[in-house]
Coordinates of N, CA, C and O in Angstrom, one line a residue:
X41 N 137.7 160.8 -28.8 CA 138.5 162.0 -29.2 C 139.1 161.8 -30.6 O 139.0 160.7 -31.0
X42 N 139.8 162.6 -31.2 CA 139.9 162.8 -32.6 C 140.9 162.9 -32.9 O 141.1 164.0 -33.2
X43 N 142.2 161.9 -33.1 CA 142.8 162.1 -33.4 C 143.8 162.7 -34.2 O 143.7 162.0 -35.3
X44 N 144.7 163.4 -34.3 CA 145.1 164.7 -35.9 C 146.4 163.5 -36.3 O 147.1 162.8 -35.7
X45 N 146.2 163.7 -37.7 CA 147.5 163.3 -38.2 C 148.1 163.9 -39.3 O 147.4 164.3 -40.2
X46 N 149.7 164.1 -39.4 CA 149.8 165.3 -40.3 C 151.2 164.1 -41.0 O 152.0 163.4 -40.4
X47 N 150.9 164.4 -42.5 CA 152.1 163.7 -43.2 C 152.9 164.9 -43.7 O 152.4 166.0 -44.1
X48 N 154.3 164.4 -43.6 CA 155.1 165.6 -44.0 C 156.2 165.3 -44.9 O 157.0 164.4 -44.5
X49 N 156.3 165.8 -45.8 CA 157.7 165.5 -47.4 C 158.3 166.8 -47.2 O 158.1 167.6 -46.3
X50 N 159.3 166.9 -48.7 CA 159.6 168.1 -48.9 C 158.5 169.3 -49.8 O 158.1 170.3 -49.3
X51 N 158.1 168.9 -50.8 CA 157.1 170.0 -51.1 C 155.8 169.3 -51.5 O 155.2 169.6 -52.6
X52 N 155.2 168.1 -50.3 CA 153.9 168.2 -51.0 C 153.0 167.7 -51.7 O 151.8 167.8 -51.5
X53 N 153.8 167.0 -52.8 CA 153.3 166.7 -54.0 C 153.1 165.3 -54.4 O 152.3 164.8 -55.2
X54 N 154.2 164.8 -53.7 CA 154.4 163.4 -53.7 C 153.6 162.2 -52.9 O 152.5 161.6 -52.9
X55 N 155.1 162.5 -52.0 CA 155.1 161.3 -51.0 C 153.7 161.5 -49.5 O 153.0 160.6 -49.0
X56 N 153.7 162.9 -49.3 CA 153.0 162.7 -48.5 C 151.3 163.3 -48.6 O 150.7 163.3 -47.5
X57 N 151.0 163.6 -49.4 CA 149.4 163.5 -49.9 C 149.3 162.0 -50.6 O 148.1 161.5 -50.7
X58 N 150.2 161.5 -51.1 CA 149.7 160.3 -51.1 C 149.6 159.0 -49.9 O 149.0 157.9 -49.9
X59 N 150.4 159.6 -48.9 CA 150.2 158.9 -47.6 C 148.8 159.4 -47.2 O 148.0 158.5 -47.1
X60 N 148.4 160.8 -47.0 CA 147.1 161.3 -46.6 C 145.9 160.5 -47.6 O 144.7 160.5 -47.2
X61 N 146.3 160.0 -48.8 CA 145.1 159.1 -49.7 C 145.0 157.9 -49.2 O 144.0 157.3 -49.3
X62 N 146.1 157.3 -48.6 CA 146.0 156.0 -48.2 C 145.4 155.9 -47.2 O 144.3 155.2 -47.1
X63 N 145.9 156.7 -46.0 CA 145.2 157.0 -44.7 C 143.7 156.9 -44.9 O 142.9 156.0 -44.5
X64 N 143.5 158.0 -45.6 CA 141.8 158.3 -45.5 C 141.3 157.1 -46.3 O 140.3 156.6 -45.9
X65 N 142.1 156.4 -47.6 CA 141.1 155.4 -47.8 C 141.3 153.9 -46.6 O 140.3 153.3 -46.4
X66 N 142.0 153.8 -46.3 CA 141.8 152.6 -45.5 C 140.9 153.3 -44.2 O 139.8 152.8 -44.1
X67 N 141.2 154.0 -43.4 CA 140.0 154.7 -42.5 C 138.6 154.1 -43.2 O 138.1 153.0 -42.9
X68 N 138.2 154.8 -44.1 CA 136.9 154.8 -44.9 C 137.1 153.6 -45.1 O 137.3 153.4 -43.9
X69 N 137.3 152.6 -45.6 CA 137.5 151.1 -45.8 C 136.8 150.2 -44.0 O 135.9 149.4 -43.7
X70 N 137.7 150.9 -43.6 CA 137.3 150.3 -41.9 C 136.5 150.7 -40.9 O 136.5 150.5 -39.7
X71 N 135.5 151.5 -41.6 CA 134.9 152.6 -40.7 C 135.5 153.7 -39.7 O 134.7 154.1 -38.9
X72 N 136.3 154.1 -39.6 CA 136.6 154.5 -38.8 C 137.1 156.4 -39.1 O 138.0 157.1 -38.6
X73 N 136.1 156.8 -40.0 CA 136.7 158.1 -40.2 C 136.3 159.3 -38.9 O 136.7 160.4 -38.8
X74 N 135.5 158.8 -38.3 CA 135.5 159.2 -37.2 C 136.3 159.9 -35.8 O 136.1 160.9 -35.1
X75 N 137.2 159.0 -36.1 CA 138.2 158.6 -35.3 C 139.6 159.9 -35.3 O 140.1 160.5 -34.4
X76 N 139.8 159.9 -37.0 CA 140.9 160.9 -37.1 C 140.9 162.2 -38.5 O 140.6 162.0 -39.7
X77 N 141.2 163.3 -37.9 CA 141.8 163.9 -39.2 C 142.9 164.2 -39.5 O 143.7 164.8 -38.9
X78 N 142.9 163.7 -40.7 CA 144.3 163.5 -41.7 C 144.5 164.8 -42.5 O 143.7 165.2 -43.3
X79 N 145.6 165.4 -42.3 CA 146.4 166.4 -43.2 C 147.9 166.1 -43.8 O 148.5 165.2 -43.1
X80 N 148.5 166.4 -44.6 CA 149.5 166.7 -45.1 C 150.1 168.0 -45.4 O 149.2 168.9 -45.5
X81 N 151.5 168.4 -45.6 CA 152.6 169.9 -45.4 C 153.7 169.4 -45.9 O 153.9 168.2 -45.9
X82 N 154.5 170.3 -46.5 CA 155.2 169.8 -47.1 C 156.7 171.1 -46.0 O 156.3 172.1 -45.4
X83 N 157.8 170.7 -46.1 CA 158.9 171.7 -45.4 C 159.4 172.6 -45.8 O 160.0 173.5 -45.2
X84 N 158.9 172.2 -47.7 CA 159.3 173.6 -48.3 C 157.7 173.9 -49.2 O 156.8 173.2 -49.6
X85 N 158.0 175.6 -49.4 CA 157.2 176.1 -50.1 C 156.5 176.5 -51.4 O 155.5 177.3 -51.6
X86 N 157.6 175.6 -52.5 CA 157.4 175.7 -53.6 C 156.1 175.8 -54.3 O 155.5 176.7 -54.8
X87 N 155.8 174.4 -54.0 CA 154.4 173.9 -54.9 C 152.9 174.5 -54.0 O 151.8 174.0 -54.4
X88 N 152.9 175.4 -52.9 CA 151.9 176.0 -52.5 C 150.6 175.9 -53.3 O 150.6 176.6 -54.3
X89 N 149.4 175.3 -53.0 CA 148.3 175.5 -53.3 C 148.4 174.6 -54.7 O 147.5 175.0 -55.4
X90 N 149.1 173.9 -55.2 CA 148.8 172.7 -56.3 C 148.5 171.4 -55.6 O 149.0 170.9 -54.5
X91 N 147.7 170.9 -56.6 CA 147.5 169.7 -56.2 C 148.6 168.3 -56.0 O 149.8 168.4 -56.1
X92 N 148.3 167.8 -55.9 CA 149.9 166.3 -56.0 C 149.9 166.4 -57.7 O 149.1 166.6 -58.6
X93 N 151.5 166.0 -57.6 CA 151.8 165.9 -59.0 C 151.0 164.9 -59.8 O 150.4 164.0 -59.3
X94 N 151.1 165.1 -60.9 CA 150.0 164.1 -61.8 C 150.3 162.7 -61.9 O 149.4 161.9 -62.1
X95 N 151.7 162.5 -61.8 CA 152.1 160.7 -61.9 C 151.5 160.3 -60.5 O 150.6 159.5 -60.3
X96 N 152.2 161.0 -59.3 CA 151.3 160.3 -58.6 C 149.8 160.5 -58.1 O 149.3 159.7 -57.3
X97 N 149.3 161.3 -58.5 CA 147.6 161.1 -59.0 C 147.3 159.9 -59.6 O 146.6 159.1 -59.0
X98 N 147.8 159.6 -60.7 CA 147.7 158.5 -61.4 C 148.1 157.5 -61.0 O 147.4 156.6 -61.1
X99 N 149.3 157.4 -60.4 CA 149.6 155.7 -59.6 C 148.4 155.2 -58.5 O 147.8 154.1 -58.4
X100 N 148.3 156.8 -57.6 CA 147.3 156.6 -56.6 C 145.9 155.8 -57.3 O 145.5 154.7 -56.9
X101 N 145.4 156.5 -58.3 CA 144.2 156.6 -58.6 C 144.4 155.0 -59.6 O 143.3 154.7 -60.1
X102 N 145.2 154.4 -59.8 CA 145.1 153.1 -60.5 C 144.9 152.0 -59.4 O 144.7 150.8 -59.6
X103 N 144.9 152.6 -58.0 CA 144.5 151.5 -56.8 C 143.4 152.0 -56.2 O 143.2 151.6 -55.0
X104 N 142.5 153.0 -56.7 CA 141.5 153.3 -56.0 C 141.6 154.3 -54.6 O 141.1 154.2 -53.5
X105 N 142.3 155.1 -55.1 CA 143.0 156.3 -54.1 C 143.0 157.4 -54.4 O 143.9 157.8 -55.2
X106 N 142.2 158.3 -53.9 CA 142.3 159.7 -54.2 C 142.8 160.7 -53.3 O 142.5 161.0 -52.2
X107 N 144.0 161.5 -54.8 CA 143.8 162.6 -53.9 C 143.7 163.7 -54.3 O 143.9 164.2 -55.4
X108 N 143.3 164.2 -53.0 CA 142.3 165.6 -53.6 C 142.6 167.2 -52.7 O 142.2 168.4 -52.8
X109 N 143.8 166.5 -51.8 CA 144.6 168.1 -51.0 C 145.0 168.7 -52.2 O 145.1 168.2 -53.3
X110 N 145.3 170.0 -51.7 CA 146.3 171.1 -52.1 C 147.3 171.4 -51.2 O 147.0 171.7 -50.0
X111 N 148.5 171.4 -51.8 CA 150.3 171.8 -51.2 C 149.8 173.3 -50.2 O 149.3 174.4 -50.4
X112 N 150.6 172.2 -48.9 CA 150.8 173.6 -48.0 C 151.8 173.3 -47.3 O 152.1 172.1 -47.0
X113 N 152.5 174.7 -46.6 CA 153.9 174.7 -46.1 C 153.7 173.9 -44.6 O 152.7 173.2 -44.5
X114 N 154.2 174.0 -44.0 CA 154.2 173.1 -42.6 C 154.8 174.3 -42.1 O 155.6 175.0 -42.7
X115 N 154.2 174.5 -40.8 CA 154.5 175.9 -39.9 C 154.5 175.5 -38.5 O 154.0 174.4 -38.1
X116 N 155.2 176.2 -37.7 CA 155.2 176.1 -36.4 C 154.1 175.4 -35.8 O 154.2 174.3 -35.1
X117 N 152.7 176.1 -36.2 CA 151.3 175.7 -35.2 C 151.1 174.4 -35.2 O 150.5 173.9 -34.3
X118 N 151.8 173.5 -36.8 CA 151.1 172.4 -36.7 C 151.7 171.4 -36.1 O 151.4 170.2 -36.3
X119 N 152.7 171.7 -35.2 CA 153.8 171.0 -34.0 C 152.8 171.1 -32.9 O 153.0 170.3 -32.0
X120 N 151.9 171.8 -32.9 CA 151.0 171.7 -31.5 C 149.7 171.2 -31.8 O 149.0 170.6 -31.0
X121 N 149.4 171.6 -33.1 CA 147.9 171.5 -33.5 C 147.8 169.5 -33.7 O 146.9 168.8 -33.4
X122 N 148.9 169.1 -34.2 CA 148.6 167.5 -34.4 C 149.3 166.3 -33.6 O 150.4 166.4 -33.1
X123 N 148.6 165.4 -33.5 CA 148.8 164.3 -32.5 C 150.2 163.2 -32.7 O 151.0 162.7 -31.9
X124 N 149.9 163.4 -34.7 CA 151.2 162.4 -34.7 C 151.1 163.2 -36.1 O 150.4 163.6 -36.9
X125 N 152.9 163.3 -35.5 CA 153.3 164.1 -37.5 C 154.5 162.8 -37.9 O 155.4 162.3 -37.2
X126 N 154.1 162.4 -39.4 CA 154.9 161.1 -39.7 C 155.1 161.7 -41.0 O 154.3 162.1 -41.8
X127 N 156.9 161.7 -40.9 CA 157.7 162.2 -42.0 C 158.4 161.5 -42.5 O 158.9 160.6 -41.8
X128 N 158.9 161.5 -44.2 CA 158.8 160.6 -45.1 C 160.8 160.2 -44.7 O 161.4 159.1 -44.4
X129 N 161.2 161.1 -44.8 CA 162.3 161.1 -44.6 C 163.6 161.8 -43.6 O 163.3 163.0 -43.4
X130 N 164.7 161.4 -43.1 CA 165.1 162.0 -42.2 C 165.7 163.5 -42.6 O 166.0 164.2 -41.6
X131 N 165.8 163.9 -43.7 CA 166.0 165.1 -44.5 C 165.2 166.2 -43.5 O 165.6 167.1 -42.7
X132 N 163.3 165.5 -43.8 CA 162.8 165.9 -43.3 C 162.3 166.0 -41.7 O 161.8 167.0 -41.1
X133 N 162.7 164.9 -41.3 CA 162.3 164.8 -40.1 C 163.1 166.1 -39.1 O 162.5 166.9 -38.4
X134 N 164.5 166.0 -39.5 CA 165.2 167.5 -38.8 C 164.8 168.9 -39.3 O 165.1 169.8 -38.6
X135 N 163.9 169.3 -40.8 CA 163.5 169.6 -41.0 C 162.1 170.6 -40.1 O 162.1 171.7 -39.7
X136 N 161.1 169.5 -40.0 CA 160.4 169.6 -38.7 C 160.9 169.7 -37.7 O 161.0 171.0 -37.7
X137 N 161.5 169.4 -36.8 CA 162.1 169.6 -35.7 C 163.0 170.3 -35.4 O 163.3 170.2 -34.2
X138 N 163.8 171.3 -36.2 CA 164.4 172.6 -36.6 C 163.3 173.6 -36.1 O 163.7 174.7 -35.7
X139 N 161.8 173.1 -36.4 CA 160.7 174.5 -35.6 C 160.7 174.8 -34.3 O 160.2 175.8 -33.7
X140 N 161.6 173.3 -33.7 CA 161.0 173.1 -32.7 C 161.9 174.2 -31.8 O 163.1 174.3 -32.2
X141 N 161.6 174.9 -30.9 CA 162.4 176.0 -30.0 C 163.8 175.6 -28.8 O 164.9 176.1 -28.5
X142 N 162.8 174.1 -28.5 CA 163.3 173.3 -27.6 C 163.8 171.9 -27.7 O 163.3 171.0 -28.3
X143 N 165.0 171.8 -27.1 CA 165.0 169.9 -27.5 C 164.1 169.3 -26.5 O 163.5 168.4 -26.9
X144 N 164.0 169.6 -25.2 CA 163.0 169.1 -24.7 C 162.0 168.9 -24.4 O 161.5 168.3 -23.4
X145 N 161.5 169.7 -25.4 CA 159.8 170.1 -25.9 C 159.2 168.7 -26.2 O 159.7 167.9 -26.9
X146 N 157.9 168.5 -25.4 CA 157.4 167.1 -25.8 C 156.7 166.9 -27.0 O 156.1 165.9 -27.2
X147 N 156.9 168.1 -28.1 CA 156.7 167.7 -29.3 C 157.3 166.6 -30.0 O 156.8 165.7 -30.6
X148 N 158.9 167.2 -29.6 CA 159.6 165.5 -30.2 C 159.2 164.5 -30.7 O 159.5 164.0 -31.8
X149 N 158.2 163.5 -29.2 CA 157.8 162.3 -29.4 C 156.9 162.0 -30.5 O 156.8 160.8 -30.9
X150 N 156.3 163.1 -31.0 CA 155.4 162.7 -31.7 C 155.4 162.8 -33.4 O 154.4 162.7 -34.2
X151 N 157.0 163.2 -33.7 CA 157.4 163.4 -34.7 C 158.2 162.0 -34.8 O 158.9 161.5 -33.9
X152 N 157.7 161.4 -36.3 CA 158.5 160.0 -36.7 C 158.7 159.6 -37.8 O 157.7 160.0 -38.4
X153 N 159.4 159.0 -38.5 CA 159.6 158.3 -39.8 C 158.3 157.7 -40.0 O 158.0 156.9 -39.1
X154 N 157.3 157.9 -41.0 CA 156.2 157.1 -41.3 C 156.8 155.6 -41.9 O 156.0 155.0 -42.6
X155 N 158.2 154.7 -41.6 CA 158.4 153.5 -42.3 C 158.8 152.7 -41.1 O 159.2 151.5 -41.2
X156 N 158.7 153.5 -39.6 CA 158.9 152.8 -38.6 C 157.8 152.2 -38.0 O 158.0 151.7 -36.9
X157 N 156.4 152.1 -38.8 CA 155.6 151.6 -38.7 C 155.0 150.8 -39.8 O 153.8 150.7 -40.2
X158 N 156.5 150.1 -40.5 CA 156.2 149.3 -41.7 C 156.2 147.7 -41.3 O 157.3 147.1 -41.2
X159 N 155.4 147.2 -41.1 CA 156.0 145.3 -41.0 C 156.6 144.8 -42.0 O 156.8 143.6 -42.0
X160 N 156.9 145.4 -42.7 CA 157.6 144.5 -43.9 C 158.6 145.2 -44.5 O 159.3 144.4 -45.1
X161 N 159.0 146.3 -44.6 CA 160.2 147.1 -45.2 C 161.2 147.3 -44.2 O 160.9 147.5 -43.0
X162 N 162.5 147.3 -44.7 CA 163.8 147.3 -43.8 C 164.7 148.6 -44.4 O 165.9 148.8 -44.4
X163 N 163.7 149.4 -44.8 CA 164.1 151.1 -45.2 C 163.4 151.7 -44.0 O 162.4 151.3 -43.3
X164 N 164.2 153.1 -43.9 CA 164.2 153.6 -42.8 C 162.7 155.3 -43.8 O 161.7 155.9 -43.3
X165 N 163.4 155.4 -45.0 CA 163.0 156.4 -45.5 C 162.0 155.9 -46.8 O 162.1 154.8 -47.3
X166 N 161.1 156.9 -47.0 CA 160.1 156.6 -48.4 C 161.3 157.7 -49.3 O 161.3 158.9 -49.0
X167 N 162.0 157.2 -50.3 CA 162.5 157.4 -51.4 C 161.3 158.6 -52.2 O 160.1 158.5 -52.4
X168 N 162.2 159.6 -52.4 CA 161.5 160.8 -53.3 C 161.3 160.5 -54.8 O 162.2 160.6 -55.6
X169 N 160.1 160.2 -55.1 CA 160.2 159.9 -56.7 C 160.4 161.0 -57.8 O 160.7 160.9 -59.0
X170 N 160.2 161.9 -57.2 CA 160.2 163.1 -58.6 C 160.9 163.1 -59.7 O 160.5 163.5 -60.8
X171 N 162.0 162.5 -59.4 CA 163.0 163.2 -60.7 C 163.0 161.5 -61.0 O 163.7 161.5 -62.0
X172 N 162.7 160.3 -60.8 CA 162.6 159.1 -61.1 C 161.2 159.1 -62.2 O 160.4 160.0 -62.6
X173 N 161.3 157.6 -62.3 CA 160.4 157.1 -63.4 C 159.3 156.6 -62.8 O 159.5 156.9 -61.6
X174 N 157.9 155.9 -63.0 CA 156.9 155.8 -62.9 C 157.4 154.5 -61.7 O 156.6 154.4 -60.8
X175 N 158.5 153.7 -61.6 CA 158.3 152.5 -60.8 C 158.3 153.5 -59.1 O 157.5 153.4 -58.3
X176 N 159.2 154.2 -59.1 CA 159.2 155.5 -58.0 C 158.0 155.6 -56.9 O 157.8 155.5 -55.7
X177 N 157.3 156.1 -58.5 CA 155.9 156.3 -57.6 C 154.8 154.9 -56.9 O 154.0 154.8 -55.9
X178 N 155.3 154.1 -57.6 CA 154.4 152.7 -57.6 C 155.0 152.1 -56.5 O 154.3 151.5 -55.7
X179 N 157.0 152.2 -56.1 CA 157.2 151.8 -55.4 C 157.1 153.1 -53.6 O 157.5 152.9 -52.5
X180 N 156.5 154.1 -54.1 CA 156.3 154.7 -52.5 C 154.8 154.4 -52.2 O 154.4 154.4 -51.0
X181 N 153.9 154.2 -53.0 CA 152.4 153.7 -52.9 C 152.7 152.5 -52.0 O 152.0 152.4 -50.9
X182 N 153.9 151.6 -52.4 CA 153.9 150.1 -51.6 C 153.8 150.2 -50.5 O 153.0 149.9 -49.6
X183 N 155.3 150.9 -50.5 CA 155.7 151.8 -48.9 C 155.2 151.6 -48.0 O 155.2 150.9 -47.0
X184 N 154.3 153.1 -48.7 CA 153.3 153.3 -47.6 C 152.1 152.8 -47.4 O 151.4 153.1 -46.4
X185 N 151.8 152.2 -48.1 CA 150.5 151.3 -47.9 C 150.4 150.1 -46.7 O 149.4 149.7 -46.1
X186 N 151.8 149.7 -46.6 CA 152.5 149.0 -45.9 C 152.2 149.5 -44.0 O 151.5 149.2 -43.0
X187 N 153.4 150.7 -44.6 CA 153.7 151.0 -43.0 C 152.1 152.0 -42.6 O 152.0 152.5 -41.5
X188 N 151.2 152.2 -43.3 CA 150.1 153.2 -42.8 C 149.0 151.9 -41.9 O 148.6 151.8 -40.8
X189 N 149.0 151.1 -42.8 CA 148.3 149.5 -41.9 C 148.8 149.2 -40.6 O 148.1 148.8 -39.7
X190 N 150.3 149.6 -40.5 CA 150.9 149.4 -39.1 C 150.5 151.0 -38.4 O 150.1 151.1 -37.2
X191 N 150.7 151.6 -39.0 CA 150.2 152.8 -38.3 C 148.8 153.2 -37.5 O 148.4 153.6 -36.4
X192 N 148.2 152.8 -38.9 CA 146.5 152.5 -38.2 C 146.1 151.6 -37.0 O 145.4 151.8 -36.0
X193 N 146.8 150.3 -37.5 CA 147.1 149.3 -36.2 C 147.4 149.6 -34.4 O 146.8 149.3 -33.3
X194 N 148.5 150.3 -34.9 CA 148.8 150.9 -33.4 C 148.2 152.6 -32.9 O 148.4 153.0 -31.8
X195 N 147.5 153.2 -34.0 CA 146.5 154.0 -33.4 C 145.5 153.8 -33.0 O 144.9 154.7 -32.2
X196 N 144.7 152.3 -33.3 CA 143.6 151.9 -33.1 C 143.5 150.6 -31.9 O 142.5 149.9 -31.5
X197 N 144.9 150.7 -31.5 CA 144.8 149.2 -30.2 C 145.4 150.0 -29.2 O 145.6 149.5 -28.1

């Protein structure tokens, strides 16, 4: 069965289409695209239908990472429609879970910090690069390259 996985920021552009580039390239690296589909949403609606910002295109794309989504809002459906939603930050995480109707809707469990599945980082959140300088981007690439390996790990054992 097929896994869904949905990464979620604030608009998009950044942090979590570049998580959706890592995903899909390590999947495709391991065989395994089989297995899951990967999306990204962002909590707010600004950047609708653009692509990720260009720095981080470019950070991505200097490790052999593409991405190639377009910005879309995160809506109610996709609290049912996906298996695991992993959000960048706790901003966002109440964010998402603000859709939720119920607190004890078994959606909950499956909404998480994508850094609590980092083996090596002792941050809780992937830091928003936007309004930062180029190390920003290079340092949420680490991030998440990091914690998506642990992620993959325990979706695949």
């Amino acid at each position: 069965m097929v896994q869904k996985i949905l990464f979620v920021c604030l608009g998009n552009i950044c942090r979590s289409p570049a998580a959706e580039g890592i995903f899909n390239k390590k999947i495709k690296d391991r065989h395994l695209e089989n297995l899951f589909f990967v999306d990204s949403a962002g909590t707010g609606g600004w950047h609708v239908g653009n692509l990720a910002d260009p720095r981080m295109r470019e950070t991505a794309s200097s490790r052999g990472i593409e991405l190639k989504s377009r910005s879309r809002q995160l809506n109610e459906n996709d609290l049912y429609e996906f298996d695991h939603i992993l959000v960048m930050d706790k901003d966002n995480l109440h964010a998402v879970k603000s859709l939720i109707k119920d607190d004890f809707n078994p959606v909950n469990s499956k909404i998480k910090l994508i850094l609590s599945y980092s083996k090596e980082s002792q941050l809780d959140e992937v830091p928003d690069p936007y309004y930062g300088g180029q190390n920003g981007f290079e340092n949420v690439i680490n991030l998440l390259d990091n914690a998506i390996d642990g992620l993959i790990d325990y979706l695949t054992n």
